[in-house]
XYZ file of C-alpha atoms in Angstrom:
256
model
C -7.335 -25.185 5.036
C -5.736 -28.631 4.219
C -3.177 -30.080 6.681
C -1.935 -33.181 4.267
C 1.495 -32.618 3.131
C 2.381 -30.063 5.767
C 4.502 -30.803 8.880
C 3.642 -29.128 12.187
C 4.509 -30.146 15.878
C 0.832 -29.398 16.993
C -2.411 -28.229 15.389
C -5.036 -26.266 16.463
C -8.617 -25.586 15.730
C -10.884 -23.060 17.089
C -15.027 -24.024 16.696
C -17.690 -21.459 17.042
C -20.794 -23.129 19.195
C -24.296 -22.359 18.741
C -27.213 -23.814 21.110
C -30.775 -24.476 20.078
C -33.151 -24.765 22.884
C -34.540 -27.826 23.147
C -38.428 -26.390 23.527
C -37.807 -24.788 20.128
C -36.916 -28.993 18.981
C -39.818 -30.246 20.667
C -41.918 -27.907 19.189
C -40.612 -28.977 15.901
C -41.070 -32.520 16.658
C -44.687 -31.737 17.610
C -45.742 -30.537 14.309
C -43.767 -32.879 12.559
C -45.951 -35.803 14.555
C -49.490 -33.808 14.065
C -48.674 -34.552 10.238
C -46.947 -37.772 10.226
C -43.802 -37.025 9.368
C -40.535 -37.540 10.951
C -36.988 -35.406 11.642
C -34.353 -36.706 9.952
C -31.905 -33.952 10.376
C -32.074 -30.217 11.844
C -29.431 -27.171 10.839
C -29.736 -23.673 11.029
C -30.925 -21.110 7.960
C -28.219 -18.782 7.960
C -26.185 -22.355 7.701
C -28.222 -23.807 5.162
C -28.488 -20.306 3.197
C -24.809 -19.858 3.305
C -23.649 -23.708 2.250
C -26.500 -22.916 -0.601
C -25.340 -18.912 -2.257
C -22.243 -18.761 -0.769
C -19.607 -21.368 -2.082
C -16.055 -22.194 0.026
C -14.459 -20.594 -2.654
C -15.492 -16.823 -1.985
C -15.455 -17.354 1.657
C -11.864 -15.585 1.591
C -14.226 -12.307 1.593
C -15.436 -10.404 4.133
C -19.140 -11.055 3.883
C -22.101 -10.673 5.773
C -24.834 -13.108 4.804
C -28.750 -12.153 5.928
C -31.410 -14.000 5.510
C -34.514 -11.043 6.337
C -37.706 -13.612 6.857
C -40.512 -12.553 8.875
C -39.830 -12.765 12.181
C -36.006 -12.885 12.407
C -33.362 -11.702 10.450
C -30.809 -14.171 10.395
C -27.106 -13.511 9.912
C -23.602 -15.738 9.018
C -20.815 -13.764 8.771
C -17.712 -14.961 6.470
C -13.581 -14.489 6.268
C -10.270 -15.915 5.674
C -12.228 -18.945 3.774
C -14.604 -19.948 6.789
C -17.423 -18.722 8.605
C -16.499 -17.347 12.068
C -19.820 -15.888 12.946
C -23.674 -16.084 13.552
C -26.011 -13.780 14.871
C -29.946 -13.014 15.291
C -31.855 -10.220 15.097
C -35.524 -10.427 16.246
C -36.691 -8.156 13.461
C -37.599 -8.924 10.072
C -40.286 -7.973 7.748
C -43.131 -8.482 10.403
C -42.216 -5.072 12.057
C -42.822 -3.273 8.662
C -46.032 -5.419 7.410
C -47.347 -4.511 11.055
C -46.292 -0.687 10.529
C -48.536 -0.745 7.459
C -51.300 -2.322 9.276
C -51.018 0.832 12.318
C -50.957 3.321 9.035
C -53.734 2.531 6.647
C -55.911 0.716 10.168
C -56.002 -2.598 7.695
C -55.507 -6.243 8.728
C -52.211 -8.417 8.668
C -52.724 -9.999 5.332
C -54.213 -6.596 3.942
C -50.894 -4.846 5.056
C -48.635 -7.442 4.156
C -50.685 -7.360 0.196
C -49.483 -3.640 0.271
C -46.339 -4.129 1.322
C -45.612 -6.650 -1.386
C -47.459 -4.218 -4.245
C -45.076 -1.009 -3.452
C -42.455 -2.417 -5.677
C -44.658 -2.856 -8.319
C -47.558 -0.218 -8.806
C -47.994 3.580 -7.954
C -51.505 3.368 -6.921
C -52.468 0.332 -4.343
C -56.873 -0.848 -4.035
C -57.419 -1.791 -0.283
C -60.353 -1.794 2.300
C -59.695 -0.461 5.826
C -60.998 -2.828 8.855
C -64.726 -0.949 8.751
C -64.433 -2.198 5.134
C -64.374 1.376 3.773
C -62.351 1.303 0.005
C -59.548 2.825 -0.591
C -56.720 3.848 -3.088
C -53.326 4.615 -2.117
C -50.320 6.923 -3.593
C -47.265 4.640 -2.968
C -44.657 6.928 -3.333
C -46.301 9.056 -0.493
C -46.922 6.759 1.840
C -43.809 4.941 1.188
C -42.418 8.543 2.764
C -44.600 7.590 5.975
C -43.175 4.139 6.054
C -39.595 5.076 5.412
C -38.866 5.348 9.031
C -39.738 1.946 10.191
C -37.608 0.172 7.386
C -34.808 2.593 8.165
C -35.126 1.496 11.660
C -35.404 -2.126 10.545
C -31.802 -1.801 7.943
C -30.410 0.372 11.158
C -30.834 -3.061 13.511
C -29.462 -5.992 10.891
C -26.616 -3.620 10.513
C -25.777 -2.792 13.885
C -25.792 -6.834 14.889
C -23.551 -7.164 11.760
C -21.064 -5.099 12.520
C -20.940 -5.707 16.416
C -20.215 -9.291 15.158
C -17.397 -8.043 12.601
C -15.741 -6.081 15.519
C -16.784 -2.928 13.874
C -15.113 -3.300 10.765
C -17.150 -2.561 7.557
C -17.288 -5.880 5.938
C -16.688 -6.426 2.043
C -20.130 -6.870 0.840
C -23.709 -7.481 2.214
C -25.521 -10.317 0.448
C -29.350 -10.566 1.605
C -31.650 -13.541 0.895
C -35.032 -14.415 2.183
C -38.809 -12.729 1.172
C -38.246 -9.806 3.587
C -34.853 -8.561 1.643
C -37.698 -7.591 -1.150
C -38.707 -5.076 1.030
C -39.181 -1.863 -0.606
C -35.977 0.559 -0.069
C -34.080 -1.886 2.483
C -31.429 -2.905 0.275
C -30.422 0.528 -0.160
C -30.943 1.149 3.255
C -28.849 -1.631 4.170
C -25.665 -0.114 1.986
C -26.313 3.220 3.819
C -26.181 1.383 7.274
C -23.077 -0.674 6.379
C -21.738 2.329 5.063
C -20.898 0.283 1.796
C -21.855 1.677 -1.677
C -24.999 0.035 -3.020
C -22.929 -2.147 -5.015
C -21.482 -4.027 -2.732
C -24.922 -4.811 -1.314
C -27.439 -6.729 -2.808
C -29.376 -10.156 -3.208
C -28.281 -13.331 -4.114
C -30.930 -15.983 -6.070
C -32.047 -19.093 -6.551
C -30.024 -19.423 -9.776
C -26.660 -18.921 -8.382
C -26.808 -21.732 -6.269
C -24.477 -25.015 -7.855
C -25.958 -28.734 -9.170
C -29.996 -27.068 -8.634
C -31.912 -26.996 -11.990
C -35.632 -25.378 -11.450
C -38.119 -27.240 -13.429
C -40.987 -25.155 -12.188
C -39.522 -21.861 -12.721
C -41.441 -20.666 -9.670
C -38.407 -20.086 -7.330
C -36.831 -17.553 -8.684
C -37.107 -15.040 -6.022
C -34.312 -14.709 -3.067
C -37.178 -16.430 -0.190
C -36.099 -19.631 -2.035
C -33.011 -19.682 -1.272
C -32.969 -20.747 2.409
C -35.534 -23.832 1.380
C -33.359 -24.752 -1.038
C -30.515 -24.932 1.122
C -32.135 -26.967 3.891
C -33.238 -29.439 1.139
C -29.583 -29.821 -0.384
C -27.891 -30.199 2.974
C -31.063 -33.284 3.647
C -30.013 -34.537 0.270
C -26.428 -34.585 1.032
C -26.903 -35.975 4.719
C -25.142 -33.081 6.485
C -26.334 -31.229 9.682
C -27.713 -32.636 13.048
C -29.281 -36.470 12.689
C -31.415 -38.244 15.668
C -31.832 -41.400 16.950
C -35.239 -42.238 18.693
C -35.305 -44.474 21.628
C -37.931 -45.833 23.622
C -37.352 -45.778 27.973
C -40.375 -47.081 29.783
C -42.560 -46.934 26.680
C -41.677 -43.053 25.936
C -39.996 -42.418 23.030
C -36.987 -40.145 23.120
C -34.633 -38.540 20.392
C -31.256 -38.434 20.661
C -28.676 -36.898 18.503
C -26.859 -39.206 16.845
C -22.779 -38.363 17.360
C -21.964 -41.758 15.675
């Protein structure tokens, strides 16, 4: 890991590459002008979630990091003290919000209320799109449901392990607001074919030289927010330099 002191004829280093498109940077640059504010450095989540829960010093393991948002679940994949892997999977906790919204015949924010409320109470208040009221048994409909977050564990674990060449890693660490959904941590051990303690989420308060005055993030969809901030406070990842050609403003990455 440390080539002072050692003597060697020739060294060698192998890089793993990954593109971003550039219409996915404009875009971001287009928000980021609609409210006045300006880029000063881009990185990945599974990047800044891994620099953030999952220190150099455990890296050693094999582990597979996934951040479950809501649209993609997002994976880094850790060994021999460095990360040798990334990976996407274009499922997250969308699919199973929208699964509840096909059940009950409810809107977006309706299902995704529900989906949020099964790990808490056994009997869930809701109105169905013609407004009609409604109370619903969790633990049976979490039966109907079952199937779709099976499907959903199934995926992330799948990708995983393609990108582990089909060994079982050491552990599964999950981070991000769709990990909270209900049943997909165990779901994820059965996939992985781990036992469920070798799977499980990784918080806010694990993560080195952060102090929470609010006590609000607390929950593992902190985690990747608090990574991208730290690695903008530390002035790592990808910086830009705008130009101006023929009074059009370009931005250039800055290689130094």
């Amino acid at each position: 890991s440390d080539l002072i002191g050692h003597r060697a004829k020739s060294i060698a280093c192998e890089l793993i590459v990954t593109f971003l498109p550039r219409v996915v940077l404009d875009s971001m640059f287009a928000v980021l002008k609609k409210a006045d504010l300006e880029a000063t450095n881009v990185t990945l989540e599974p990047i800044s979630a891994l620099n953030a829960i999952i220190p150099p010093e455990i890296r050693n393991l094999n582990i597979v990091l996934v951040d479950i948002g809501a649209g993609t679940s997002d994976l880094a994949l850790t060994k021999e003290g460095f990360v040798f892997a990334y990976g996407m999977v274009p499922e997250a906790g969308d699919e199973i919000t929208e699964r509840i919204s096909e059940l009950l015949l409810v809107d977006f924010s309706t299902a995704e209320r529900v989906k949020r409320l099964l790990n808490e109470t056994a009997d869930i208040a809701y109105e169905d799109i013609w407004g009609r009221k409604h109370t619903l048994d969790a633990k049976s409909f979490i039966e109907k449901l079952s199937p779709s977050i099976k499907k959903l564990a199934e995926t992330i674990a799948k990708t995983a392990l393609d990108l582990n060449g089909g060994i079982i890693p050491q552990a599964v660490v999950a981070v991000g607001g769709g990990s909270l959904t209900y049943d997909l941590v165990n779901q994820l051990a059965s996939h992985f074919g781990l036992p469920l303690d070798k799977v499980g989420m990784r918080l806010p308060s694990t993560i080195k030289g952060i102090k929470d005055a609010t006590k609000k993030l607390s929950g593992p969809e902190a985690v990747t927010p608090l990574g991208i901030a730290l690695m903008a406070a530390s002035a790592t990842g990808l910086h830009f330099i705008e130009i101006e050609v023929n009074q059009k403003k370009f931005r250039l990455l800055d290689f130094q």
